[in-house]
Structures are given as C-alpha cells and as structure tokens.
XYZ file of N, CA and C in Angstrom:
663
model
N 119.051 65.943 114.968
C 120.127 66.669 115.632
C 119.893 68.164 115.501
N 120.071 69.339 116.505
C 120.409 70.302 116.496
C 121.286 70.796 115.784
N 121.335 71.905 114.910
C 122.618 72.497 114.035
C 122.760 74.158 114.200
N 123.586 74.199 115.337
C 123.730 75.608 115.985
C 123.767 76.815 114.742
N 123.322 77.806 114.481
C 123.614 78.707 113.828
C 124.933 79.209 113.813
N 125.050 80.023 112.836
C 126.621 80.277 112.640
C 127.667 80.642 113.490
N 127.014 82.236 114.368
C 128.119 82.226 114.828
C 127.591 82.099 116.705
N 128.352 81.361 117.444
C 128.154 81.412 118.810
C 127.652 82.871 119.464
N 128.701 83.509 119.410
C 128.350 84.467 120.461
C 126.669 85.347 120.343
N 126.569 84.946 118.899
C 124.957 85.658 118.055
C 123.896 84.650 118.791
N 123.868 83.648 119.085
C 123.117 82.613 119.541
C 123.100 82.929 120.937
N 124.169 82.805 121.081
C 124.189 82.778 122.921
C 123.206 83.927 123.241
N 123.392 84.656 122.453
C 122.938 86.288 123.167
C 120.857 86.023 122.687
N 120.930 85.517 121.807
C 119.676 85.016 121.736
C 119.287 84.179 122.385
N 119.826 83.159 123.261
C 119.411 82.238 123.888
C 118.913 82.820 125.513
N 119.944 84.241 125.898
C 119.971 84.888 127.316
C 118.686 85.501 126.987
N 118.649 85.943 125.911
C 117.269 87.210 125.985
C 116.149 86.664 125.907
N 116.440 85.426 125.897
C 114.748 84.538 125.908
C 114.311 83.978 127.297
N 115.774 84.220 128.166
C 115.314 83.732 129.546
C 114.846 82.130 129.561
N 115.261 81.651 128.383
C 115.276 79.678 128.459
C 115.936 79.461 128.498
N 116.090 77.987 129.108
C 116.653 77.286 129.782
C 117.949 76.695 127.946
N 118.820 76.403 128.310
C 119.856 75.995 127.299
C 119.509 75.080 126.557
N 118.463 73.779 127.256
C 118.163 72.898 126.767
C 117.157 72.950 125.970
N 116.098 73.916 126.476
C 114.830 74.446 125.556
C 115.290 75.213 124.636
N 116.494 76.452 123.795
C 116.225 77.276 123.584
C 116.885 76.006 122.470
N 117.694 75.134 122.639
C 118.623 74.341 121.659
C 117.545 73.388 121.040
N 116.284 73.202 121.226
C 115.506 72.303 120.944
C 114.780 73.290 120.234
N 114.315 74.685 120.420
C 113.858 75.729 119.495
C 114.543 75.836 118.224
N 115.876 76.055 118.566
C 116.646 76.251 117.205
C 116.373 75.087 116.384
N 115.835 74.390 116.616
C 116.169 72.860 115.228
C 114.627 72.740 114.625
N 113.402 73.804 115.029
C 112.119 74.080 114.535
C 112.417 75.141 113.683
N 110.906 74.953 112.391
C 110.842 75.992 111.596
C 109.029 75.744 111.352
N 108.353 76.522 111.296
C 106.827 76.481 110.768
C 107.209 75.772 109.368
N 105.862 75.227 109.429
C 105.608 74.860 107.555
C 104.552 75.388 107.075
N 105.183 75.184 105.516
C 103.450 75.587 104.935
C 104.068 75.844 103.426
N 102.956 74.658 103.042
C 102.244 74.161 103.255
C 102.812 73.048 104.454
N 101.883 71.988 104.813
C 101.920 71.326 106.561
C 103.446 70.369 105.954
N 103.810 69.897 104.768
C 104.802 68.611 104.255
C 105.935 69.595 103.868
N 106.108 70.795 104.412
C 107.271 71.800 104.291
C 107.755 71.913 105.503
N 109.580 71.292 105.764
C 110.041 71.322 106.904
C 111.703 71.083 106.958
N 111.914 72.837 107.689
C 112.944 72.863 107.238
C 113.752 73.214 108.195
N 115.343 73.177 108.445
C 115.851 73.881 109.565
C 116.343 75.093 109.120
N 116.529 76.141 110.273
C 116.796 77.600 109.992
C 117.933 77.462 108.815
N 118.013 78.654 107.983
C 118.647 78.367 106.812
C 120.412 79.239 108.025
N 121.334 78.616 106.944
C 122.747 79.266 107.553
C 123.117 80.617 106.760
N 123.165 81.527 107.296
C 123.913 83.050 106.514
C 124.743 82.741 107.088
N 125.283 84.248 106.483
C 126.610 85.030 107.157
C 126.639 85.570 108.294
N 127.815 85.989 109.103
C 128.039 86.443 110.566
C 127.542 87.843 110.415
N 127.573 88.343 109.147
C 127.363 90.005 109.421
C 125.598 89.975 109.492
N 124.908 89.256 108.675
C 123.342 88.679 108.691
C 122.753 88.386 110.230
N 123.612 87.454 110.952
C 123.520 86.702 112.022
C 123.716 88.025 113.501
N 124.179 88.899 112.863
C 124.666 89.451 114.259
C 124.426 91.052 114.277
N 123.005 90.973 113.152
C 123.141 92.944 113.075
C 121.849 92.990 113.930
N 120.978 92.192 114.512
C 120.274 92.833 115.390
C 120.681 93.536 116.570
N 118.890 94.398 116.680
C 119.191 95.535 117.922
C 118.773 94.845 118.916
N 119.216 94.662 120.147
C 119.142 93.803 121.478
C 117.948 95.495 122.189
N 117.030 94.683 122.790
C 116.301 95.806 123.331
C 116.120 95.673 124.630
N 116.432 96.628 125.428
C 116.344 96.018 126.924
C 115.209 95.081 127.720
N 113.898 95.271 127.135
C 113.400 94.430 127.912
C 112.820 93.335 126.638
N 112.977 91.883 126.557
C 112.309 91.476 125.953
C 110.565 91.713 125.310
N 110.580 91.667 124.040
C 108.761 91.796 124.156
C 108.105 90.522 124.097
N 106.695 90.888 124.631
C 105.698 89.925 125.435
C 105.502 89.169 124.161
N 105.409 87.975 123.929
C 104.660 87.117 123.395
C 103.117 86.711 123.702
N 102.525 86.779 122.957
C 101.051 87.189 123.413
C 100.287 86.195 122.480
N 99.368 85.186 122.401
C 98.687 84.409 121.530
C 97.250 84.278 121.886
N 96.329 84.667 121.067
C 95.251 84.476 121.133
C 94.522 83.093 121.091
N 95.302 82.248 120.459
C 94.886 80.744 119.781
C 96.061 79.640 120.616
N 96.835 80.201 121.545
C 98.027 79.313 121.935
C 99.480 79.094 120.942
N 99.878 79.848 119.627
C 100.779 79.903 119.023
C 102.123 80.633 119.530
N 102.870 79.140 118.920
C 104.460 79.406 119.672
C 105.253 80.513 118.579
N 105.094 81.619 119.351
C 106.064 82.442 118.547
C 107.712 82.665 119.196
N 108.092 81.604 120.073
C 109.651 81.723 119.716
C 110.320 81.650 118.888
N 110.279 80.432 118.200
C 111.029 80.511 116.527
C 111.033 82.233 116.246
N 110.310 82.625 115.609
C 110.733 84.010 115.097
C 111.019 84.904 116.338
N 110.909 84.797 117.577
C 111.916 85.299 118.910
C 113.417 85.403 118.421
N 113.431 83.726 118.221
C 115.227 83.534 118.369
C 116.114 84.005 116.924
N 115.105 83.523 115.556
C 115.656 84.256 114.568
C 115.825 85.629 114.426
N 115.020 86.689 115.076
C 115.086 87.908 114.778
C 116.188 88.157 115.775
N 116.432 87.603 117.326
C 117.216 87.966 118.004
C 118.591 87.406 117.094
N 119.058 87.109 116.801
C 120.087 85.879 116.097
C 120.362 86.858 114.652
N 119.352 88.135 114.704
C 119.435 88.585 113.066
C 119.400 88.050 111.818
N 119.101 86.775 112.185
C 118.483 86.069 110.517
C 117.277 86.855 109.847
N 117.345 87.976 109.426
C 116.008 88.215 108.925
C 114.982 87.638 107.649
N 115.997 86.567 106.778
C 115.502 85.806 105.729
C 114.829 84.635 106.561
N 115.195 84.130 107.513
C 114.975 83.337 108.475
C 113.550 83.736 108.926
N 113.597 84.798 110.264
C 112.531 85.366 110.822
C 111.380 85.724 109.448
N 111.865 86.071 108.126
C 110.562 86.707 107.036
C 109.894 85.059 106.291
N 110.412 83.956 106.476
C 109.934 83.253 106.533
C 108.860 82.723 107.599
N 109.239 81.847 108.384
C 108.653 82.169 110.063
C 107.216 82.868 110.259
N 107.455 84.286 109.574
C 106.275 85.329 109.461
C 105.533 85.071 108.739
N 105.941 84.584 107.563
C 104.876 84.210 106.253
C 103.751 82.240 106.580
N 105.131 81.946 107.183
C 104.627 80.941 107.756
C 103.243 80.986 108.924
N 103.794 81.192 109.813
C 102.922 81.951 110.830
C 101.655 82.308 110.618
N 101.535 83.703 109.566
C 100.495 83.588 109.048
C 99.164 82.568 108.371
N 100.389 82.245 107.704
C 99.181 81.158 106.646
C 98.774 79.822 108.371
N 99.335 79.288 109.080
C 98.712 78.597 110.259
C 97.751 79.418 110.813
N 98.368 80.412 111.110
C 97.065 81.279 112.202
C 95.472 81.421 111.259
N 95.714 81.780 109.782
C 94.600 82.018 108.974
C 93.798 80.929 108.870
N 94.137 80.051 109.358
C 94.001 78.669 109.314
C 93.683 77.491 108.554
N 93.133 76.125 108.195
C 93.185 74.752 107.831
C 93.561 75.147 106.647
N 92.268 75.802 105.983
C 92.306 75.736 104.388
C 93.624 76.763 103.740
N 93.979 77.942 104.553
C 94.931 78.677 104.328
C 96.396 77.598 103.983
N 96.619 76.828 105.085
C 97.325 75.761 105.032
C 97.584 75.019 103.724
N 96.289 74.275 103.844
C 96.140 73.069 102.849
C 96.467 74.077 101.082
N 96.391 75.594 101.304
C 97.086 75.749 99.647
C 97.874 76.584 99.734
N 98.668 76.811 101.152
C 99.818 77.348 100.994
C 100.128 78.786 100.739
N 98.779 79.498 101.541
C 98.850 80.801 101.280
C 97.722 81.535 101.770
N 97.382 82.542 102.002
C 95.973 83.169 102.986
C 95.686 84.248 102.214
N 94.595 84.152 102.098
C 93.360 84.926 101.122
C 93.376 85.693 101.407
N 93.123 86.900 100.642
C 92.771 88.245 101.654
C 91.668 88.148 102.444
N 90.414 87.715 101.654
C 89.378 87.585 102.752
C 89.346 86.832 103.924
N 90.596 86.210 104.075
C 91.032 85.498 105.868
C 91.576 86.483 106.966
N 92.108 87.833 105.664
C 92.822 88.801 106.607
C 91.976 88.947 108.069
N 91.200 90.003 107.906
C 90.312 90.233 108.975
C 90.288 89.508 110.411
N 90.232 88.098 109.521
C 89.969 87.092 110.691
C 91.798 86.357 111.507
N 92.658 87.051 110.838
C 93.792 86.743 111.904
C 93.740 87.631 113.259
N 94.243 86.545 114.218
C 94.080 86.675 115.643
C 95.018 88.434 115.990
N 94.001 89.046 116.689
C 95.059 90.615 116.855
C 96.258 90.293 117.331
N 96.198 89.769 118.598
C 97.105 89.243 119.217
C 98.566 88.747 118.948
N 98.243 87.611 118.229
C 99.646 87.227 117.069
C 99.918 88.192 116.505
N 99.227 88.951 115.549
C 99.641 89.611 115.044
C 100.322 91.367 115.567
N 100.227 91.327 116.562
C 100.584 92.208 117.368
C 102.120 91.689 117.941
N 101.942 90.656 118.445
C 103.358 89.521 118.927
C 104.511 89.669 117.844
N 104.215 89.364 116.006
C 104.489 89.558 115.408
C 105.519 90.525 115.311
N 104.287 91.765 115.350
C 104.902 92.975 115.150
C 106.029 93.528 115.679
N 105.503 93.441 117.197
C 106.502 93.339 118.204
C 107.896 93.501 118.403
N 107.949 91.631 117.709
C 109.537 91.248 117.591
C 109.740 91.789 116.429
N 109.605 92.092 115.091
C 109.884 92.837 114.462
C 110.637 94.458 114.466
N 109.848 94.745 115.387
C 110.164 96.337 115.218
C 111.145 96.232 116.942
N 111.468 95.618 117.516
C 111.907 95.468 118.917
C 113.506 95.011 118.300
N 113.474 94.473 117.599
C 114.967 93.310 116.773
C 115.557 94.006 115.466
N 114.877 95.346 115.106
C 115.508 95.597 114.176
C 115.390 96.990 114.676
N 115.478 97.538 115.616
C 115.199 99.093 115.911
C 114.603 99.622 115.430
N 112.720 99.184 115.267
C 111.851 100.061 114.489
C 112.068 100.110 113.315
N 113.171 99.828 112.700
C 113.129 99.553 111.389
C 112.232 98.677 109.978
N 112.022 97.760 111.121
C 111.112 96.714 109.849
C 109.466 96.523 111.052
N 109.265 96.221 110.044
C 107.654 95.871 110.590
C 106.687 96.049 109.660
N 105.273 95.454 109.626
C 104.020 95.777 108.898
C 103.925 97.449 109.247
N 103.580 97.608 110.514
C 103.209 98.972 110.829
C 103.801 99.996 110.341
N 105.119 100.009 110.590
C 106.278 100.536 109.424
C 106.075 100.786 107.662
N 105.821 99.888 107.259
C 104.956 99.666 106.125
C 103.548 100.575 105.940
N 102.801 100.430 106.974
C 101.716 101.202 106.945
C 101.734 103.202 106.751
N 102.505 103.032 108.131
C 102.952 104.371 108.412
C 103.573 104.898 106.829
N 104.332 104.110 106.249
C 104.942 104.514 104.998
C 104.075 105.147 103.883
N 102.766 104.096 104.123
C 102.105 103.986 102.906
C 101.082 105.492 103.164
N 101.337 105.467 104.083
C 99.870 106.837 105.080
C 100.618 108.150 104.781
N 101.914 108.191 104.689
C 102.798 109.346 104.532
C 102.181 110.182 103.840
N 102.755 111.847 103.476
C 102.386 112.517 102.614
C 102.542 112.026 101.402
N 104.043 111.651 101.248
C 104.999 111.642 99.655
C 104.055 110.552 98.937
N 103.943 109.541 99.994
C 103.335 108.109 99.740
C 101.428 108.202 99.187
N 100.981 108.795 99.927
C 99.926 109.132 99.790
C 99.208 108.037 99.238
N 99.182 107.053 100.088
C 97.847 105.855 99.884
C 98.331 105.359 98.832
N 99.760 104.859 98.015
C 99.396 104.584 96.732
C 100.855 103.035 96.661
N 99.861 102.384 96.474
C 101.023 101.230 96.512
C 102.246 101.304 95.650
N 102.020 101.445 94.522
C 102.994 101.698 94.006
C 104.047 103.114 94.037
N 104.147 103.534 94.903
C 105.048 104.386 95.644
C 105.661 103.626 96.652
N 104.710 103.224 97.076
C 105.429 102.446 98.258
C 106.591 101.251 98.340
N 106.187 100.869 97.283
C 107.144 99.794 96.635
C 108.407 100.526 96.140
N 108.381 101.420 96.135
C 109.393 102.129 95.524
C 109.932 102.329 96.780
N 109.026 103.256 97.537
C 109.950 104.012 99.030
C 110.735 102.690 99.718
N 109.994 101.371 100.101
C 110.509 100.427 100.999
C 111.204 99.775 99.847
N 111.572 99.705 98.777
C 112.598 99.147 98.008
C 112.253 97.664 97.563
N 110.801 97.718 96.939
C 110.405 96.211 96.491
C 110.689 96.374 94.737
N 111.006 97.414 94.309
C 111.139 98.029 92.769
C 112.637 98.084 92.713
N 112.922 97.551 91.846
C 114.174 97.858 90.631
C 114.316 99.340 89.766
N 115.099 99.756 89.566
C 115.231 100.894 88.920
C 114.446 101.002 87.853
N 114.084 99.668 87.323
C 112.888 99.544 86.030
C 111.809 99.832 86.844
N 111.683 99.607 87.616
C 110.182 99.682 88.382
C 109.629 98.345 88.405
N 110.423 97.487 88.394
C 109.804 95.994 88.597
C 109.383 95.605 89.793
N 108.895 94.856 90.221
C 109.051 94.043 92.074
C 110.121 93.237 91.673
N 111.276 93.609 92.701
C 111.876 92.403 93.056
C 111.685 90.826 92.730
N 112.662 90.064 92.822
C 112.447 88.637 92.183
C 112.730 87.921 94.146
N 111.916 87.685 94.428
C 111.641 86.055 95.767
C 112.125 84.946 95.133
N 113.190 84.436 95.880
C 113.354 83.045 95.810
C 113.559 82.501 96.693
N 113.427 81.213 97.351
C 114.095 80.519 98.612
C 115.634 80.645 98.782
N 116.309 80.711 98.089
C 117.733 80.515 97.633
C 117.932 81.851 97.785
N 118.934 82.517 98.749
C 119.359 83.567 99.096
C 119.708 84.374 98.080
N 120.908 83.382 97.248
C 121.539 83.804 96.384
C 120.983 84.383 94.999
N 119.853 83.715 94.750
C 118.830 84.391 93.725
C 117.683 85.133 94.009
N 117.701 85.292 95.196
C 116.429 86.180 95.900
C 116.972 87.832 96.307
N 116.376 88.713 95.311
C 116.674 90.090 95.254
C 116.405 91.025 96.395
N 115.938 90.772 97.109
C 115.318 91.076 98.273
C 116.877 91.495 99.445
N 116.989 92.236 100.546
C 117.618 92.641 100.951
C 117.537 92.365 102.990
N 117.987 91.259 103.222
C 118.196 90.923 104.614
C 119.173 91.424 106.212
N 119.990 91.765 105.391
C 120.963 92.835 106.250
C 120.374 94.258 106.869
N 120.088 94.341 108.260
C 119.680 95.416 108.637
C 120.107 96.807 107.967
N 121.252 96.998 108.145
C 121.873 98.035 107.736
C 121.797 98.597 106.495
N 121.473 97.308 105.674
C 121.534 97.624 103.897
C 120.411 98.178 103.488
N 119.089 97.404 104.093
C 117.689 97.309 103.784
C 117.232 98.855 103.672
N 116.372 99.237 103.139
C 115.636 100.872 103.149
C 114.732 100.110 104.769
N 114.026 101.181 105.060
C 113.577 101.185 106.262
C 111.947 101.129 105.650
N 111.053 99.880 106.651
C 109.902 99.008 105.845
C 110.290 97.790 105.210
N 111.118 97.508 105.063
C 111.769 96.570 103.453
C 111.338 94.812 103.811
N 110.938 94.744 105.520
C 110.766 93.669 105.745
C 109.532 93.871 106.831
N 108.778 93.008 107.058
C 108.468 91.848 105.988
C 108.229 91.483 104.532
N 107.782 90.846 104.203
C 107.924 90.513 102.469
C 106.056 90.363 103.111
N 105.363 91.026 101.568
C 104.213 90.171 101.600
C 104.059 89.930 99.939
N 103.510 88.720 99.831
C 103.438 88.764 98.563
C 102.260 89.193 97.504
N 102.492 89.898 96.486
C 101.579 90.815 95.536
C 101.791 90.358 94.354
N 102.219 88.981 93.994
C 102.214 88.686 92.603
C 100.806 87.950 92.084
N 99.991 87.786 93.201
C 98.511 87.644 92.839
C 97.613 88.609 92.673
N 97.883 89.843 92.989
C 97.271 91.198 93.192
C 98.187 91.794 94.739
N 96.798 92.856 94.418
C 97.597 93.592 95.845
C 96.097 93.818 96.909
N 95.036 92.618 96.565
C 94.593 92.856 97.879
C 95.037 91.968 99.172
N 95.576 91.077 98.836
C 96.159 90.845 100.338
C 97.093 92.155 101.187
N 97.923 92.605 100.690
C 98.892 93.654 101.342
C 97.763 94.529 101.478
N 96.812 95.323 100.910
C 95.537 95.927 101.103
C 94.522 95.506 102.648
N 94.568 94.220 102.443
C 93.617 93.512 103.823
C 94.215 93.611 105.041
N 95.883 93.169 104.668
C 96.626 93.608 105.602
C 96.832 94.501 106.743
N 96.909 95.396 105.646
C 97.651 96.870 106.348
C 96.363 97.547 106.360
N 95.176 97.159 106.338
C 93.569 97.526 106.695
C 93.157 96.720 108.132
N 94.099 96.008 108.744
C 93.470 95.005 110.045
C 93.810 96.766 111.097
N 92.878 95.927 111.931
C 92.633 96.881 113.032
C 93.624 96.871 114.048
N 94.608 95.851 114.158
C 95.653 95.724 115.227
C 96.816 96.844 114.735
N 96.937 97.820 113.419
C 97.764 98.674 113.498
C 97.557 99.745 114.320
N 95.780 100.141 114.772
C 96.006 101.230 115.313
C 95.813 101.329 116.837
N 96.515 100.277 117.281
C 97.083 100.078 118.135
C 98.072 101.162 118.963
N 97.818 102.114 120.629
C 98.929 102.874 120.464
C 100.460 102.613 120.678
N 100.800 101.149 121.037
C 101.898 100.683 120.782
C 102.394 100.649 119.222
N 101.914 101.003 118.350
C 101.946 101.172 116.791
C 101.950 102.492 115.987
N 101.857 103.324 117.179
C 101.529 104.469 116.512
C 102.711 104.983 116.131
C-alpha cells in the first residue's frame, strides 16, 4: 500500500512539479533506494514544518542519467522538503551508481569516487540546490571549503557547515531522527549542512568527492 506523506497540500505540490501523472507520482512515493540491496524502506514521516519548507523553483530541473537511474524518489522528497528523507536517497544513490561491490558492503570507497557517473551526479546536485534555494548541495560544500576563512581545511569546514559540536566533535548520525544530531529543517540548518557524507572512516571519501570533476561545472559555479 501507498502511505501518503504527512501533509497533503506538501505532496500535492510535489506531485504538480513533477508533471506525473497521479497514479505514477503515488506509486513513486511508496519507493526508497537500498543499500545495502536487503534494506527497504518507505519514506520516513516528519513534521509539517520539515515537509513543507522547500523552495518551489520555477522551472523544474532536468533529470539527467548516464547509466539509466531513476532519480525521482529524491525529486519528490526534496520537493515535499523531507530533507532526512532526500539525504538518505543521496547516500543511497550513490553507493548503486558506484556500483555491485559498493552495494554488496554498503558503502563506496573513495577510490570508486572518480568513477561515479557526472551526470547523476550533477542530477543530484541539481535537485539539491533547486529545493532548498542554493542552500544545500555538495558544490555548496565545496565552494565552502575553497573559501578564504575555510582555506582548504576540513576541519574548518565542519565547523562552518555545522558537522561540530561546540566541543568540536562531529555530530552523532542515526537513522532515528530523534537521536540523530544532524539538522533537517531548511531554515535551521547553517548553509552546506546537507548532504551528510560520512568521515568516520577518514576523510578521504569527502576528499574524492569534492575532487570529482562535475563541480566545475558552470552550472556550479
């Protein structure tokens, strides 16, 4: 069964801006990526203020796939303002596109970086920075890290986009909203703050990352 997100009028308006049909966009909502492949879940339920702080942008952006990957799911969550939703989705996303073996352990190497498709990852970006008014995005992230103040140094950066605690810790990730320190509300978030990548293995993945060639892109600049 389908299980509409919280609040109607947040859906509806996600369902118009996708230009699908009622029946397709209601058969979208009840998908979520997995990953690993035996992870499968339906969009998680927030709150109305969560659900309804995206920026509507006049023209939809292009979905674009190099490999044939369906990036509506994170279309309709970012339109819908789930951003715990959509930063899943993304993480998901990834680890498929990086592909089999990325899969089979539930996470993508840095040395797979390189080899994700520009394309997706451009699509990605896209809805990101299109759904939250430039606010969130990798590139965002980048730009941060390139700054003067920032000056190439991760651990500033974690600070500027708000992955640090006043101790200077990283933040605590959990699936569970309620124990996950992390900040989903447009309005609340520092600006960068989303996507999540994860650095509790090191920091060359976020390194490989924000080193792919699809940032300098001049739609990115």
């Amino acid at each position: 069964a389908v299980v509409m997100w919280v609040n109607a009028s947040c859906t509806l308006v996600a369902l118009a801006h996708t230009h699908m049909t009622t029946a397709a966009a209601l058969v979208t909502l009840g998908l979520a990526f997995t990953a690993p492949a035996s992870r499968l879940a339906p969009p998680r339920v927030s709150s109305a203020r969560m659900m309804c702080a995206a920026v509507m942008p006049e023209t939809p952006p292009a979905l674009e796939s190099d490999c044939g990957f369906d990036h509506v799911p994170l279309s309709i969550a970012l339109q819908s303002g789930d951003f715990l939703e959509a930063d899943q989705i993304t993480r998901d996303a990834l680890i498929k596109l990086a592909g089999d073996s990325a899969v089979s352990r539930g996470y993508v190497y840095f040395a797979e970086v390189p080899n994700l498709p520009e394309a997706d990852l451009a699509t990605i970006e896209r809805l990101w920075l299109a759904y939250s008014g430039g606010k969130f995005g990798y590139s965002v992230q980048v730009k941060a890290l390139q700054s003067k103040k920032v000056n190439n140094n991760l651990e500033k950066l974690f600070d500027k986009i708000g992955w640090r605690n006043e101790k200077g810790q990283l933040l605590r990730w959990l699936p569970e909203k309620a124990n996950n320190e992390f900040i989903y509300e447009l309005d609340a978030a520092p600006e960068g703050h989303l996507p999540l990548t994860n650095t509790l293995r090191g920091q060359q993945l976020i390194t490989a990352l924000f080193k792919h060639p699809v940032w300098a892109r001049d739609e990115f600049q």
